[in-house]
Tab-separated table of C-alpha atoms in Angstrom:
chain	number	residue	atom	x	y	z
A	1	MET	CA	-35.543	71.657	-62.482
A	2	ASP	CA	-37.821	69.458	-60.439
A	3	PRO	CA	-35.660	67.613	-57.840
A	4	PHE	CA	-37.812	64.484	-58.122
A	5	LYS	CA	-37.619	64.336	-61.865
A	6	GLY	CA	-35.402	61.810	-63.592
A	7	GLN	CA	-32.224	60.625	-61.775
A	8	GLY	CA	-32.897	62.977	-58.813
A	9	GLY	CA	-35.809	60.852	-57.603
A	10	ILE	CA	-33.882	57.597	-57.771
A	11	GLN	CA	-30.975	59.196	-55.959
A	12	MET	CA	-33.285	60.195	-53.119
A	13	LEU	CA	-34.661	56.658	-52.896
A	14	LEU	CA	-31.145	55.243	-52.684
A	15	ILE	CA	-30.277	57.665	-49.917
A	16	ALA	CA	-33.446	56.706	-48.030
A	17	GLU	CA	-32.545	53.043	-48.397
A	18	GLN	CA	-29.070	53.678	-47.013
A	19	GLU	CA	-30.487	55.562	-44.053
A	20	ALA	CA	-32.879	52.669	-43.448
A	21	GLN	CA	-29.960	50.222	-43.445
A	22	HIS	CA	-28.197	52.478	-41.002
A	23	ILE	CA	-31.175	52.547	-38.650
A	24	VAL	CA	-31.466	48.763	-38.637
A	25	SER	CA	-27.717	48.364	-38.328
A	26	ASN	CA	-27.708	50.703	-35.329
A	27	ALA	CA	-30.420	48.651	-33.687
A	28	ARG	CA	-28.403	45.486	-34.228
A	29	ASN	CA	-25.296	47.099	-32.732
A	30	LEU	CA	-27.280	48.225	-29.710
A	31	ARG	CA	-28.526	44.680	-29.308
A	32	THR	CA	-24.998	43.294	-29.312
A	33	GLN	CA	-23.934	46.015	-26.920
A	34	ARG	CA	-26.863	45.216	-24.642
A	35	LEU	CA	-25.909	41.551	-24.495
A	36	LYS	CA	-22.370	42.492	-23.550
A	37	GLN	CA	-23.845	44.790	-20.923
A	38	ALA	CA	-25.752	41.800	-19.555
A	39	LYS	CA	-22.461	39.940	-19.152
A	40	ASP	CA	-20.859	42.931	-17.468
A	41	GLU	CA	-23.748	43.309	-15.037
A	42	VAL	CA	-23.651	39.596	-14.279
A	43	GLU	CA	-19.938	39.796	-13.551
A	44	ARG	CA	-20.478	42.703	-11.202
A	45	GLU	CA	-23.384	41.070	-9.359
A	46	ALA	CA	-21.559	37.742	-9.226
A	47	ALA	CA	-18.575	39.502	-7.671
A	48	GLN	CA	-20.861	40.990	-5.013
A	49	TYR	CA	-22.373	37.564	-4.376
A	50	ARG	CA	-18.921	36.014	-4.106
A	51	SER	CA	-17.866	38.711	-1.677
A	52	HIS	CA	-20.930	37.939	0.440
A	53	MET	CA	-20.182	34.215	0.386
A	54	GLU	CA	-16.552	34.867	1.302
A	55	ASP	CA	-17.671	36.893	4.321
A	56	GLU	CA	-19.955	34.053	5.411
A	57	TYR	CA	-17.084	31.621	4.897
A	58	GLN	CA	-14.632	33.647	6.977
A	59	LYS	CA	-17.260	33.910	9.701
A	60	LEU	CA	-17.641	30.123	9.570
A	61	ILE	CA	-13.888	29.687	9.919
A	62	SER	CA	-13.832	31.968	12.962
A	63	GLU	CA	-16.702	30.094	14.595
A	64	ASN	CA	-15.122	26.719	13.875
A	65	THR	CA	-11.764	27.823	15.189
A	66	GLY	CA	-13.354	28.965	18.438
A	67	SER	CA	-15.463	25.832	18.687
A	68	SER	CA	-12.526	23.586	17.819
A	69	GLY	CA	-10.353	25.327	20.379
A	70	SER	CA	-12.846	24.842	23.183
A	71	ASN	CA	-13.312	21.196	22.197
A	72	VAL	CA	-9.581	20.573	22.338
A	73	LYS	CA	-9.321	22.363	25.660
A	74	ARG	CA	-12.150	20.291	27.133
A	75	LEU	CA	-10.502	17.135	25.803
A	76	GLU	CA	-7.200	18.076	27.431
A	77	GLU	CA	-8.929	18.794	30.728
A	78	GLU	CA	-10.761	15.462	30.629
A	79	THR	CA	-7.548	13.621	29.804
A	80	ASP	CA	-5.609	15.335	32.567
A	81	ALA	CA	-8.407	14.578	35.034
A	82	LYS	CA	-8.385	10.898	34.047
A	83	ILE	CA	-4.626	10.662	34.448
A	84	LYS	CA	-4.761	12.438	37.795
A	85	ASN	CA	-7.434	9.998	38.980
A	86	LEU	CA	-5.284	7.164	37.720
A	87	LYS	CA	-2.282	8.347	39.713
A	88	LYS	CA	-4.401	8.708	42.825
A	89	SER	CA	-5.775	5.227	42.296
A	90	THR	CA	-2.277	3.839	41.712
A	91	SER	CA	-0.822	5.230	44.913
A	92	LYS	CA	-3.861	3.962	46.799
A	93	ILE	CA	-3.692	0.349	45.646
A	94	SER	CA	-0.037	-0.062	44.706
A	95	SER	CA	1.242	-1.462	47.989
A	96	GLU	CA	-1.622	-3.930	48.356
A	97	VAL	CA	-1.208	-5.081	44.752
A	98	VAL	CA	2.499	-5.625	45.289
A	99	ASP	CA	1.797	-7.508	48.505
A	100	MET	CA	-0.773	-9.658	46.727
A	101	LEU	CA	1.636	-10.474	43.897
A	102	LEU	CA	4.487	-11.322	46.254
A	103	LYS	CA	2.164	-13.461	48.345
A	104	TYR	CA	1.361	-15.590	45.318
A	105	VAL	CA	4.996	-15.703	44.188
A	106	THR	CA	6.081	-17.037	47.564
A	107	ASN	CA	3.123	-19.374	48.029
A	108	ILE	CA	4.808	-22.479	46.668
A	109	LYS	CA	2.557	-25.527	46.641
A	110	THR	CA	4.462	-28.769	46.958
B	1	MET	CA	-48.286	61.364	-65.308
B	2	LYS	CA	-47.830	64.829	-63.865
B	3	ASP	CA	-44.565	65.856	-62.165
B	4	ALA	CA	-46.473	66.565	-58.988
B	5	ASP	CA	-47.792	63.011	-58.922
B	6	VAL	CA	-44.320	61.590	-59.469
B	7	SER	CA	-42.958	63.728	-56.686
B	8	ARG	CA	-45.738	62.656	-54.308
B	9	GLN	CA	-45.133	59.005	-55.168
B	10	ILE	CA	-41.426	59.260	-54.459
B	11	GLN	CA	-42.056	60.964	-51.126
B	12	GLN	CA	-44.503	58.202	-50.238
B	13	MET	CA	-41.911	55.553	-51.081
B	14	ILE	CA	-39.280	57.316	-48.988
B	15	ARG	CA	-41.673	57.458	-46.014
B	16	PHE	CA	-42.453	53.781	-46.470
B	17	ILE	CA	-38.766	52.853	-46.523
B	18	ARG	CA	-38.101	54.799	-43.327
B	19	GLN	CA	-41.179	53.381	-41.620
B	20	GLU	CA	-40.125	49.827	-42.470
B	21	ALA	CA	-36.660	50.503	-41.115
B	22	GLU	CA	-37.943	51.999	-37.887
B	23	GLU	CA	-40.363	49.122	-37.365
B	24	LYS	CA	-37.504	46.691	-37.917
B	25	ALA	CA	-35.260	48.623	-35.540
B	26	ASN	CA	-37.985	48.699	-32.921
B	27	GLU	CA	-38.524	44.976	-33.277
B	28	ILE	CA	-34.805	44.380	-32.833
B	29	SER	CA	-34.755	46.692	-29.845
B	30	VAL	CA	-37.614	44.911	-28.082
B	31	ALA	CA	-36.084	41.512	-28.781
B	32	ALA	CA	-32.730	42.816	-27.549
B	33	GLU	CA	-34.191	43.894	-24.221
B	34	GLU	CA	-35.892	40.542	-23.798
B	35	GLU	CA	-32.679	38.714	-24.684
B	36	PHE	CA	-30.800	40.959	-22.301
B	37	ASN	CA	-33.024	40.001	-19.390
B	38	ILE	CA	-33.055	36.304	-20.186
B	39	GLU	CA	-29.313	36.231	-20.800
B	40	LYS	CA	-28.593	38.126	-17.620
B	41	LEU	CA	-30.789	35.892	-15.464
B	42	GLN	CA	-29.353	32.731	-16.936
B	43	LEU	CA	-25.744	33.860	-16.671
B	44	LEU	CA	-26.220	35.188	-13.154
B	45	GLU	CA	-27.954	32.029	-11.974
B	46	ALA	CA	-25.201	29.857	-13.449
B	47	GLU	CA	-22.484	32.014	-11.908
B	48	LYS	CA	-24.166	32.060	-8.500
B	49	ARG	CA	-24.632	28.304	-8.587
B	50	LYS	CA	-20.948	27.907	-9.354
B	51	ILE	CA	-19.956	30.243	-6.512
B	52	ARG	CA	-22.367	28.598	-4.094
B	53	GLN	CA	-21.057	25.134	-4.935
B	54	GLU	CA	-17.505	26.358	-4.471
B	55	TYR	CA	-18.242	27.696	-1.004
B	56	GLU	CA	-20.309	24.669	-0.047
B	57	ARG	CA	-17.302	22.557	-0.918
B	58	LYS	CA	-15.023	24.801	1.139
B	59	ALA	CA	-17.384	24.705	4.111
B	60	LYS	CA	-17.532	20.935	3.840
B	61	GLN	CA	-13.738	20.836	3.829
B	62	ILE	CA	-13.669	22.878	7.027
B	63	ASP	CA	-16.073	20.455	8.615
B	64	VAL	CA	-14.065	17.445	7.470
B	65	ARG	CA	-10.814	19.034	8.579
B	66	ARG	CA	-12.346	19.907	11.935
B	67	LYS	CA	-13.615	16.348	12.394
B	68	ILE	CA	-10.263	14.877	11.405
B	69	GLU	CA	-8.489	17.208	13.794
B	70	TYR	CA	-10.829	16.348	16.656
B	71	SER	CA	-10.585	12.656	15.856
B	72	THR	CA	-6.790	12.913	15.900
B	73	GLN	CA	-6.845	14.784	19.199
B	74	LEU	CA	-9.286	12.285	20.676
B	75	ASN	CA	-7.106	9.407	19.567
B	76	ALA	CA	-3.990	11.026	21.007
B	77	ALA	CA	-5.859	11.615	24.271
B	78	ARG	CA	-6.957	7.982	24.457
B	79	ILE	CA	-3.432	6.778	23.754
B	80	LYS	CA	-2.156	9.103	26.449
B	81	VAL	CA	-4.571	7.616	28.983
B	82	LEU	CA	-3.750	4.056	27.926
B	83	GLN	CA	-0.041	4.830	28.187
B	84	ALA	CA	-0.593	6.226	31.679
B	85	GLN	CA	-2.431	3.024	32.612
B	86	ASP	CA	0.389	0.881	31.255
B	87	ASP	CA	2.916	3.014	33.103
B	88	ALA	CA	0.962	2.641	36.332
B	89	VAL	CA	0.719	-1.127	35.983
B	90	GLY	CA	4.372	-1.324	34.942
B	91	ALA	CA	5.378	0.689	37.989
B	92	MET	CA	3.566	-1.786	40.224
B	93	LYS	CA	5.345	-4.685	38.579
B	94	ASP	CA	8.679	-2.932	39.054
B	95	ALA	CA	7.796	-2.414	42.711
B	96	ALA	CA	6.999	-6.120	42.994
B	97	LYS	CA	10.342	-6.978	41.384
B	98	LYS	CA	12.107	-4.876	43.982
B	99	GLY	CA	10.101	-6.832	46.538
B	100	LEU	CA	11.611	-10.033	45.126
B	101	LEU	CA	15.057	-8.670	45.941
B	102	ARG	CA	14.061	-8.099	49.546
B	103	ILE	CA	12.775	-11.673	49.693
B	104	SER	CA	15.947	-13.234	48.301
B	105	ASN	CA	18.018	-11.083	50.660
B	106	ASP	CA	16.166	-12.516	53.635
B	107	LYS	CA	18.313	-15.608	54.227
B	108	LYS	CA	15.870	-17.540	56.351
B	109	VAL	CA	12.827	-16.920	54.155
B	110	TYR	CA	14.798	-17.441	50.968
B	111	ARG	CA	16.234	-20.761	52.152
B	112	LYS	CA	12.770	-22.222	52.644
B	113	LEU	CA	11.570	-20.828	49.332
B	114	VAL	CA	14.411	-22.405	47.378
B	115	LYS	CA	13.834	-25.776	49.019
B	116	ASP	CA	10.109	-25.579	48.257
B	117	MET	CA	10.818	-24.554	44.670
B	118	ILE	CA	13.124	-27.544	44.223
B	119	VAL	CA	10.571	-29.944	45.698
B	120	GLN	CA	7.771	-28.452	43.630
B	121	GLY	CA	9.888	-28.736	40.505
B	122	LEU	CA	10.758	-32.354	41.183
B	123	LEU	CA	7.109	-33.179	41.778
B	124	ARG	CA	6.117	-31.544	38.506
B	125	LEU	CA	8.856	-33.168	36.432
B	126	ARG	CA	8.636	-36.691	37.849
B	127	GLU	CA	11.920	-37.537	36.161
B	128	PRO	CA	14.405	-40.162	37.388
B	129	SER	CA	17.304	-37.809	36.784
B	130	VAL	CA	17.342	-34.006	36.626
B	131	LEU	CA	19.762	-31.166	36.039
B	132	LEU	CA	19.508	-28.224	38.433
B	133	ARG	CA	20.706	-24.724	37.635
B	134	CYS	CA	20.882	-21.792	40.042
B	135	ARG	CA	22.629	-18.475	40.561
B	136	GLU	CA	26.306	-18.766	41.368
B	137	SER	CA	25.685	-16.930	44.645
B	138	ASP	CA	23.111	-19.588	45.600
B	139	ARG	CA	25.331	-22.574	44.890
B	140	LYS	CA	26.285	-23.363	48.483
B	141	LEU	CA	22.712	-22.879	49.645
B	142	VAL	CA	21.366	-25.217	46.974
B	143	GLU	CA	24.008	-27.862	47.683
B	144	SER	CA	22.983	-27.812	51.317
B	145	LEU	CA	19.311	-28.211	50.371
B	146	ILE	CA	19.472	-31.034	47.845
B	147	GLU	CA	19.327	-33.935	50.307
B	148	GLU	CA	16.586	-32.268	52.316
B	149	ALA	CA	14.569	-31.669	49.137
B	150	LYS	CA	15.060	-35.266	48.002
B	151	LYS	CA	13.799	-36.524	51.335
B	152	GLU	CA	10.728	-34.312	51.188
B	153	TYR	CA	10.065	-35.401	47.597
B	154	SER	CA	10.200	-39.067	48.653
B	155	GLU	CA	7.722	-38.439	51.428
B	156	LYS	CA	5.286	-36.546	49.234
B	157	ALA	CA	5.553	-38.592	46.058
B	158	ASN	CA	5.922	-41.860	47.905
B	159	MET	CA	8.698	-42.911	45.568
B	160	GLN	CA	12.467	-42.861	45.297
B	161	ALA	CA	13.956	-39.409	44.792
B	162	PRO	CA	15.562	-38.642	41.435
B	163	LYS	CA	19.230	-38.094	40.870
B	164	ILE	CA	19.962	-34.343	40.991
B	165	ALA	CA	22.987	-32.962	39.166
B	166	LEU	CA	23.902	-29.382	40.056
B	167	ASP	CA	25.219	-27.554	36.989
B	168	ASP	CA	28.587	-26.133	37.992
B	169	ARG	CA	29.474	-24.823	34.550
B	170	VAL	CA	26.468	-22.690	33.624
B	171	TYR	CA	24.696	-20.519	36.171
B	172	LEU	CA	21.593	-18.362	36.131
B	173	PRO	CA	22.266	-14.603	35.790
B	174	PRO	CA	23.079	-12.743	39.006
B	175	SER	CA	20.860	-10.282	40.870
B	176	PRO	CA	20.335	-6.946	39.090
B	177	LYS	CA	22.970	-4.365	39.933
B	178	ASN	CA	21.829	-1.443	42.057
B	179	SER	CA	18.340	-2.989	42.197
B	180	ALA	CA	17.866	-1.945	38.567
B	181	VAL	CA	14.942	-4.254	37.822
B	182	ASP	CA	14.102	-2.285	34.685
B	183	SER	CA	17.524	-2.695	33.070
B	184	HIS	CA	17.932	-4.725	29.897
B	185	GLU	CA	20.746	-6.801	31.373
B	186	PRO	CA	19.526	-10.346	32.064
B	187	TYR	CA	19.160	-10.930	35.768
B	188	CYS	CA	17.647	-13.371	38.221
B	189	THR	CA	16.430	-12.322	41.645
B	190	GLY	CA	16.411	-15.902	42.903
B	191	GLY	CA	15.127	-19.434	42.446
B	192	ILE	CA	16.113	-22.429	40.321
B	193	VAL	CA	15.670	-24.006	36.911
B	194	LEU	CA	15.220	-27.776	36.544
B	195	ALA	CA	15.595	-29.785	33.364
B	196	SER	CA	15.113	-33.442	32.471
B	197	GLU	CA	18.279	-35.372	31.705
B	198	ASP	CA	17.691	-35.197	27.937
B	199	GLY	CA	17.059	-31.458	28.236
B	200	LYS	CA	13.666	-31.689	26.549
B	201	ILE	CA	11.663	-30.618	29.560
B	202	VAL	CA	12.648	-27.414	31.306
B	203	LEU	CA	10.918	-26.090	34.394
B	204	GLU	CA	11.764	-22.515	35.240
B	205	ASN	CA	11.025	-21.951	38.906
B	206	THR	CA	12.677	-18.602	39.524
B	207	LEU	CA	11.127	-15.760	41.485
B	208	ASP	CA	11.083	-13.665	38.302
B	209	ALA	CA	9.347	-16.338	36.222
B	210	ARG	CA	6.794	-16.892	38.960
B	211	LEU	CA	6.133	-13.150	39.133
B	212	ASP	CA	5.665	-12.971	35.346
B	213	VAL	CA	3.111	-15.782	35.404
B	214	ILE	CA	1.213	-14.421	38.385
B	215	PHE	CA	1.339	-10.879	37.036
B	216	ARG	CA	-0.251	-11.972	33.759
B	217	GLN	CA	-2.912	-13.933	35.610
B	218	LYS	CA	-3.743	-11.054	37.954
B	219	LEU	CA	-3.514	-8.284	35.356
B	220	PRO	CA	-7.286	-8.063	34.730
B	221	GLU	CA	-7.903	-7.807	38.471
B	222	VAL	CA	-5.205	-5.163	38.883
B	223	ARG	CA	-6.600	-3.126	35.968
B	224	LYS	CA	-10.096	-3.360	37.373
B	225	ARG	CA	-8.942	-2.057	40.747
B	226	LEU	CA	-6.928	0.655	39.074
B	227	LEU	CA	-9.735	1.946	36.825
B	228	GLY	CA	-12.477	1.591	39.435
């Protein structure tokens, strides 16, 4: 019996067609899988990028904290210096100011 | 048709079917790789942009927070300095107030001052009849000065002296206890208050009132000296 004769030939064609469908179907599945892979890779690389940005951010916080601290310290020093100067000035002029005020209070024009 | 021909034809068809399928698969595969790259780049760029914007916002918040903090500190520092200035000026005024007590305790000096304050008040009021109010502790002193003040008023104003009624029901507050010039209790370190007969014009000529007026007038000068 010739295998290609009669129904045998058609059967072989059907099988070939099924295999063809399978090949194409496989390709489509791989495509879908590849797209998902793209998403996965993006997530991984994005996570790395985020980690990098977080490091930069923490560094920025450290720098700002240091900078802010020194600013506050300088401000406190300036303020204390001003107040010290003020007290010195006060003790220097206080008695003459009081004398001046009392002089005017008691200078009664009639 | 021979069997061999049929067989060959079928084989050819099978090869064709497979070839078509493989070409299709290859086409899909190439397109898939291209889509993969495009998709990946687009997704990654979008994600990075989102992350970058997030961290830019956070960095901006740090900057804003830092500026607010510094601004708050700066403001507090300025207020502290201003408060110190006010305290310094206030201390000088308190010292002057204590000086008023020394003045009113000096009998000789105080006597002349009270007379001059009465005369000055009379000259300012120019009323035919006035009510005079003083501290209870100054009552005898004031009584002894009224005629002298009237006489001096007549000489200076070149007119008849007004009638002066000494209020013996209501007195000015007494001196502050224990020299506490910063207490909230009303006090008077010395001087007098004159009022017209109808009570509409009141002239407060106490040491404390005079100090308040002069202090306000001289405040700019005092501050200038203080701040250099």
